[in-house]
Amino acid sequence: ISSDGAGVISNQLMKPTIFYLEGKVTVHAFRRDGVRAEAPRFANLASLPVMGSASVMALPLQAGPGRPVLAALQVTTVAPACASEGSMRGPTVIGDVGGSLALSSSQVTGLQLLCNTAAGILDMRRRIERVKAIRGRARDCLSLAAQVNCAHNLGEFEARAKMLCTKFFNVANVRICFFDQERQELVTTTMRSHRRGEKEVVPSVALVGRRNFMRHSVKEGIVGRCVRKQAVFH
């Protein structure tokens, strides 16, 4: 990390310092001057805002009442032992007088407005990214259905469905079970794990030869439970 003579960082990637709050909440702390950030002065997100102390103030970035806290802005004074060594060795300095924060009510109101505005922008970006992800998954579903529908026989359908579903769900393998209503059993073929980067060969003609089949009762396993309950389990 580099800075100019005034200590201002520009066009540099800030590396966060990771802290852990109560309830196993992970906090990524950032500072503009490249120095390791100070630990949070609040125990958990529910304790925000912190404004009663003379040496620290912490405000939540929250889009509205009852909405999740997206981030927090913490302002602290310089520690007495580090005050003579410059601000690069201590916490952030914002108008400290005698070891306490000298912020007027209008300045605190401005910081709260800044936090609310930033939280609104972050919340809007999260919503946009969520919509993009849902649309992308929907397009992948339509593409999967179209490719499976092009199968000419049962063997090709099974191979296409396994390969495409493996990529769609990002898993090692996919099992397709056929339901035997007379025997109340699930019939499946022997599985083979799909390795990342491995090219899958989809048969264009019916497979010839003996295939290994396995039968499972609908009273066994999660797939059998899915058949009995007629519900989706995940």
JSON list of C-alpha atoms in Angstrom, two decimals, residues 116-234:
[
{"chain": "A", "resi": 116, "resn": "ASN", "atom": "CA", "xyz": [-28.27, 5.80, 6.16]},
{"chain": "A", "resi": 117, "resn": "THR", "atom": "CA", "xyz": [-27.46, 6.89, 2.61]},
{"chain": "A", "resi": 118, "resn": "ALA", "atom": "CA", "xyz": [-24.61, 4.38, 2.29]},
{"chain": "A", "resi": 119, "resn": "ALA", "atom": "CA", "xyz": [-26.82, 1.62, 3.70]},
{"chain": "A", "resi": 120, "resn": "GLY", "atom": "CA", "xyz": [-29.52, 2.43, 1.14]},
{"chain": "A", "resi": 121, "resn": "ILE", "atom": "CA", "xyz": [-27.01, 2.22, -1.70]},
{"chain": "A", "resi": 122, "resn": "LEU", "atom": "CA", "xyz": [-25.61, -1.09, -0.42]},
{"chain": "A", "resi": 123, "resn": "ASP", "atom": "CA", "xyz": [-29.11, -2.50, 0.02]},
{"chain": "A", "resi": 124, "resn": "MET", "atom": "CA", "xyz": [-30.04, -1.49, -3.53]},
{"chain": "A", "resi": 125, "resn": "ARG", "atom": "CA", "xyz": [-26.90, -3.12, -4.92]},
{"chain": "A", "resi": 126, "resn": "ARG", "atom": "CA", "xyz": [-27.66, -6.32, -2.99]},
{"chain": "A", "resi": 127, "resn": "ARG", "atom": "CA", "xyz": [-31.19, -6.39, -4.40]},
{"chain": "A", "resi": 128, "resn": "ILE", "atom": "CA", "xyz": [-29.92, -5.86, -7.96]},
{"chain": "A", "resi": 129, "resn": "GLU", "atom": "CA", "xyz": [-27.34, -8.65, -7.61]},
{"chain": "A", "resi": 130, "resn": "ARG", "atom": "CA", "xyz": [-29.98, -10.98, -6.13]},
{"chain": "A", "resi": 131, "resn": "VAL", "atom": "CA", "xyz": [-32.31, -10.34, -9.07]},
{"chain": "A", "resi": 132, "resn": "LYS", "atom": "CA", "xyz": [-29.47, -10.94, -11.53]},
{"chain": "A", "resi": 133, "resn": "ALA", "atom": "CA", "xyz": [-28.62, -14.23, -9.83]},
{"chain": "A", "resi": 134, "resn": "ILE", "atom": "CA", "xyz": [-32.25, -15.41, -9.92]},
{"chain": "A", "resi": 135, "resn": "ARG", "atom": "CA", "xyz": [-32.58, -14.50, -13.60]},
{"chain": "A", "resi": 136, "resn": "GLY", "atom": "CA", "xyz": [-29.34, -16.31, -14.38]},
{"chain": "A", "resi": 137, "resn": "ARG", "atom": "CA", "xyz": [-30.51, -19.47, -12.64]},
{"chain": "A", "resi": 138, "resn": "ALA", "atom": "CA", "xyz": [-33.84, -19.26, -14.47]},
{"chain": "A", "resi": 139, "resn": "ARG", "atom": "CA", "xyz": [-32.04, -19.06, -17.82]},
{"chain": "A", "resi": 140, "resn": "ASP", "atom": "CA", "xyz": [-29.88, -22.04, -16.84]},
{"chain": "A", "resi": 141, "resn": "CYS", "atom": "CA", "xyz": [-33.03, -24.01, -15.97]},
{"chain": "A", "resi": 142, "resn": "LEU", "atom": "CA", "xyz": [-34.58, -23.27, -19.36]},
{"chain": "A", "resi": 143, "resn": "SER", "atom": "CA", "xyz": [-31.36, -24.21, -21.14]},
{"chain": "A", "resi": 144, "resn": "LEU", "atom": "CA", "xyz": [-31.15, -27.47, -19.16]},
{"chain": "A", "resi": 145, "resn": "ALA", "atom": "CA", "xyz": [-34.74, -28.38, -19.99]},
{"chain": "A", "resi": 146, "resn": "ALA", "atom": "CA", "xyz": [-34.23, -27.61, -23.69]},
{"chain": "A", "resi": 147, "resn": "GLN", "atom": "CA", "xyz": [-31.12, -29.79, -23.95]},
{"chain": "A", "resi": 148, "resn": "VAL", "atom": "CA", "xyz": [-32.69, -32.69, -22.05]},
{"chain": "A", "resi": 149, "resn": "ASN", "atom": "CA", "xyz": [-35.77, -32.45, -24.26]},
{"chain": "A", "resi": 150, "resn": "CYS", "atom": "CA", "xyz": [-33.57, -33.09, -27.33]},
{"chain": "A", "resi": 151, "resn": "ALA", "atom": "CA", "xyz": [-32.74, -36.62, -26.14]},
{"chain": "A", "resi": 152, "resn": "HIS", "atom": "CA", "xyz": [-33.79, -39.33, -28.61]},
{"chain": "A", "resi": 153, "resn": "ASN", "atom": "CA", "xyz": [-33.91, -42.24, -26.18]},
{"chain": "A", "resi": 154, "resn": "LEU", "atom": "CA", "xyz": [-33.91, -43.09, -22.49]},
{"chain": "A", "resi": 155, "resn": "GLY", "atom": "CA", "xyz": [-30.16, -43.66, -22.31]},
{"chain": "A", "resi": 156, "resn": "GLU", "atom": "CA", "xyz": [-29.39, -40.30, -23.86]},
{"chain": "A", "resi": 157, "resn": "PHE", "atom": "CA", "xyz": [-31.93, -38.62, -21.58]},
{"chain": "A", "resi": 158, "resn": "GLU", "atom": "CA", "xyz": [-30.28, -40.10, -18.51]},
{"chain": "A", "resi": 159, "resn": "ALA", "atom": "CA", "xyz": [-26.77, -39.12, -19.61]},
{"chain": "A", "resi": 160, "resn": "ARG", "atom": "CA", "xyz": [-27.80, -35.57, -20.53]},
{"chain": "A", "resi": 161, "resn": "ALA", "atom": "CA", "xyz": [-29.77, -35.05, -17.34]},
{"chain": "A", "resi": 162, "resn": "LYS", "atom": "CA", "xyz": [-26.91, -36.29, -15.12]},
{"chain": "A", "resi": 163, "resn": "MET", "atom": "CA", "xyz": [-24.28, -34.18, -16.85]},
{"chain": "A", "resi": 164, "resn": "LEU", "atom": "CA", "xyz": [-26.33, -30.97, -16.95]},
{"chain": "A", "resi": 165, "resn": "CYS", "atom": "CA", "xyz": [-27.69, -31.30, -13.40]},
{"chain": "A", "resi": 166, "resn": "THR", "atom": "CA", "xyz": [-24.18, -31.96, -12.09]},
{"chain": "A", "resi": 167, "resn": "LYS", "atom": "CA", "xyz": [-23.04, -28.63, -13.50]},
{"chain": "A", "resi": 168, "resn": "PHE", "atom": "CA", "xyz": [-26.22, -26.80, -12.51]},
{"chain": "A", "resi": 169, "resn": "PHE", "atom": "CA", "xyz": [-26.12, -27.88, -8.85]},
{"chain": "A", "resi": 170, "resn": "ASN", "atom": "CA", "xyz": [-22.27, -27.89, -8.71]},
{"chain": "A", "resi": 171, "resn": "VAL", "atom": "CA", "xyz": [-22.11, -31.36, -7.19]},
{"chain": "A", "resi": 172, "resn": "ALA", "atom": "CA", "xyz": [-19.96, -34.47, -7.74]},
{"chain": "A", "resi": 173, "resn": "ASN", "atom": "CA", "xyz": [-22.73, -36.71, -9.07]},
{"chain": "A", "resi": 174, "resn": "VAL", "atom": "CA", "xyz": [-26.44, -36.88, -9.77]},
{"chain": "A", "resi": 175, "resn": "ARG", "atom": "CA", "xyz": [-28.62, -39.95, -9.45]},
{"chain": "A", "resi": 176, "resn": "ILE", "atom": "CA", "xyz": [-31.75, -40.48, -11.53]},
{"chain": "A", "resi": 177, "resn": "CYS", "atom": "CA", "xyz": [-34.24, -42.97, -10.11]},
{"chain": "A", "resi": 178, "resn": "PHE", "atom": "CA", "xyz": [-37.11, -44.52, -12.03]},
{"chain": "A", "resi": 179, "resn": "PHE", "atom": "CA", "xyz": [-40.19, -45.45, -10.02]},
{"chain": "A", "resi": 180, "resn": "ASP", "atom": "CA", "xyz": [-41.59, -48.99, -10.32]},
{"chain": "A", "resi": 181, "resn": "GLN", "atom": "CA", "xyz": [-45.19, -48.52, -9.19]},
{"chain": "A", "resi": 182, "resn": "GLU", "atom": "CA", "xyz": [-46.04, -52.24, -9.11]},
{"chain": "A", "resi": 183, "resn": "ARG", "atom": "CA", "xyz": [-43.16, -53.17, -6.81]},
{"chain": "A", "resi": 184, "resn": "GLN", "atom": "CA", "xyz": [-43.00, -49.79, -5.05]},
{"chain": "A", "resi": 185, "resn": "GLU", "atom": "CA", "xyz": [-39.30, -49.60, -5.74]},
{"chain": "A", "resi": 186, "resn": "LEU", "atom": "CA", "xyz": [-36.83, -47.11, -7.15]},
{"chain": "A", "resi": 187, "resn": "VAL", "atom": "CA", "xyz": [-34.66, -48.35, -10.02]},
{"chain": "A", "resi": 188, "resn": "THR", "atom": "CA", "xyz": [-31.35, -46.66, -10.75]},
{"chain": "A", "resi": 189, "resn": "THR", "atom": "CA", "xyz": [-28.17, -47.42, -12.64]},
{"chain": "A", "resi": 190, "resn": "THR", "atom": "CA", "xyz": [-24.65, -47.49, -11.22]},
{"chain": "A", "resi": 191, "resn": "MET", "atom": "CA", "xyz": [-23.34, -43.97, -10.66]},
{"chain": "A", "resi": 192, "resn": "ARG", "atom": "CA", "xyz": [-19.96, -42.61, -11.64]},
{"chain": "A", "resi": 193, "resn": "SER", "atom": "CA", "xyz": [-18.66, -39.40, -10.11]},
{"chain": "A", "resi": 194, "resn": "HIS", "atom": "CA", "xyz": [-18.20, -36.52, -12.52]},
{"chain": "A", "resi": 195, "resn": "ARG", "atom": "CA", "xyz": [-14.82, -34.84, -12.14]},
{"chain": "A", "resi": 196, "resn": "ARG", "atom": "CA", "xyz": [-14.36, -31.12, -12.70]},
{"chain": "A", "resi": 197, "resn": "GLY", "atom": "CA", "xyz": [-12.95, -30.40, -16.14]},
{"chain": "A", "resi": 198, "resn": "GLU", "atom": "CA", "xyz": [-13.75, -33.88, -17.38]},
{"chain": "A", "resi": 199, "resn": "LYS", "atom": "CA", "xyz": [-15.56, -33.97, -20.68]},
{"chain": "A", "resi": 200, "resn": "GLU", "atom": "CA", "xyz": [-18.75, -35.99, -20.53]},
{"chain": "A", "resi": 201, "resn": "VAL", "atom": "CA", "xyz": [-19.67, -38.04, -23.59]},
{"chain": "A", "resi": 202, "resn": "VAL", "atom": "CA", "xyz": [-23.41, -38.04, -24.30]},
{"chain": "A", "resi": 203, "resn": "PRO", "atom": "CA", "xyz": [-24.48, -41.09, -26.30]},
{"chain": "A", "resi": 204, "resn": "SER", "atom": "CA", "xyz": [-26.38, -40.32, -29.49]},
{"chain": "A", "resi": 205, "resn": "VAL", "atom": "CA", "xyz": [-27.70, -43.86, -29.90]},
{"chain": "A", "resi": 206, "resn": "ALA", "atom": "CA", "xyz": [-29.18, -46.42, -27.57]},
{"chain": "A", "resi": 207, "resn": "LEU", "atom": "CA", "xyz": [-26.68, -48.18, -25.34]},
{"chain": "A", "resi": 208, "resn": "VAL", "atom": "CA", "xyz": [-26.18, -51.83, -26.18]},
{"chain": "A", "resi": 209, "resn": "GLY", "atom": "CA", "xyz": [-25.21, -54.40, -23.58]},
{"chain": "A", "resi": 210, "resn": "ARG", "atom": "CA", "xyz": [-25.93, -55.32, -20.01]},
{"chain": "A", "resi": 211, "resn": "ARG", "atom": "CA", "xyz": [-26.32, -52.48, -17.51]},
{"chain": "A", "resi": 212, "resn": "ASN", "atom": "CA", "xyz": [-26.10, -52.74, -13.76]},
{"chain": "A", "resi": 213, "resn": "PHE", "atom": "CA", "xyz": [-29.36, -51.81, -12.06]},
{"chain": "A", "resi": 214, "resn": "MET", "atom": "CA", "xyz": [-30.03, -51.31, -8.37]},
{"chain": "A", "resi": 215, "resn": "ARG", "atom": "CA", "xyz": [-33.41, -51.43, -6.67]},
{"chain": "A", "resi": 216, "resn": "HIS", "atom": "CA", "xyz": [-34.30, -49.54, -3.52]},
{"chain": "A", "resi": 217, "resn": "SER", "atom": "CA", "xyz": [-37.49, -49.66, -1.52]},
{"chain": "A", "resi": 218, "resn": "VAL", "atom": "CA", "xyz": [-39.44, -46.41, -1.20]},
{"chain": "A", "resi": 219, "resn": "LYS", "atom": "CA", "xyz": [-39.28, -46.94, 2.56]},
{"chain": "A", "resi": 220, "resn": "GLU", "atom": "CA", "xyz": [-35.51, -46.35, 2.52]},
{"chain": "A", "resi": 221, "resn": "GLY", "atom": "CA", "xyz": [-33.42, -43.23, 2.12]},
{"chain": "A", "resi": 222, "resn": "ILE", "atom": "CA", "xyz": [-34.20, -39.61, 1.43]},
{"chain": "A", "resi": 223, "resn": "VAL", "atom": "CA", "xyz": [-35.36, -40.35, -2.13]},
{"chain": "A", "resi": 224, "resn": "GLY", "atom": "CA", "xyz": [-37.86, -42.91, -0.85]},
{"chain": "A", "resi": 225, "resn": "ARG", "atom": "CA", "xyz": [-39.12, -40.37, 1.66]},
{"chain": "A", "resi": 226, "resn": "CYS", "atom": "CA", "xyz": [-39.52, -37.86, -1.16]},
{"chain": "A", "resi": 227, "resn": "VAL", "atom": "CA", "xyz": [-41.67, -40.36, -3.08]},
{"chain": "A", "resi": 228, "resn": "ARG", "atom": "CA", "xyz": [-43.80, -41.23, -0.05]},
{"chain": "A", "resi": 229, "resn": "LYS", "atom": "CA", "xyz": [-44.38, -37.64, 1.05]},
{"chain": "A", "resi": 230, "resn": "GLN", "atom": "CA", "xyz": [-44.61, -36.20, -2.48]},
{"chain": "A", "resi": 231, "resn": "ALA", "atom": "CA", "xyz": [-42.47, -33.30, -1.30]},
{"chain": "A", "resi": 232, "resn": "VAL", "atom": "CA", "xyz": [-39.06, -31.76, -1.94]},
{"chain": "A", "resi": 233, "resn": "PHE", "atom": "CA", "xyz": [-36.31, -32.30, 0.65]},
{"chain": "A", "resi": 234, "resn": "HIS", "atom": "CA", "xyz": [-32.94, -30.56, 0.63]}
]
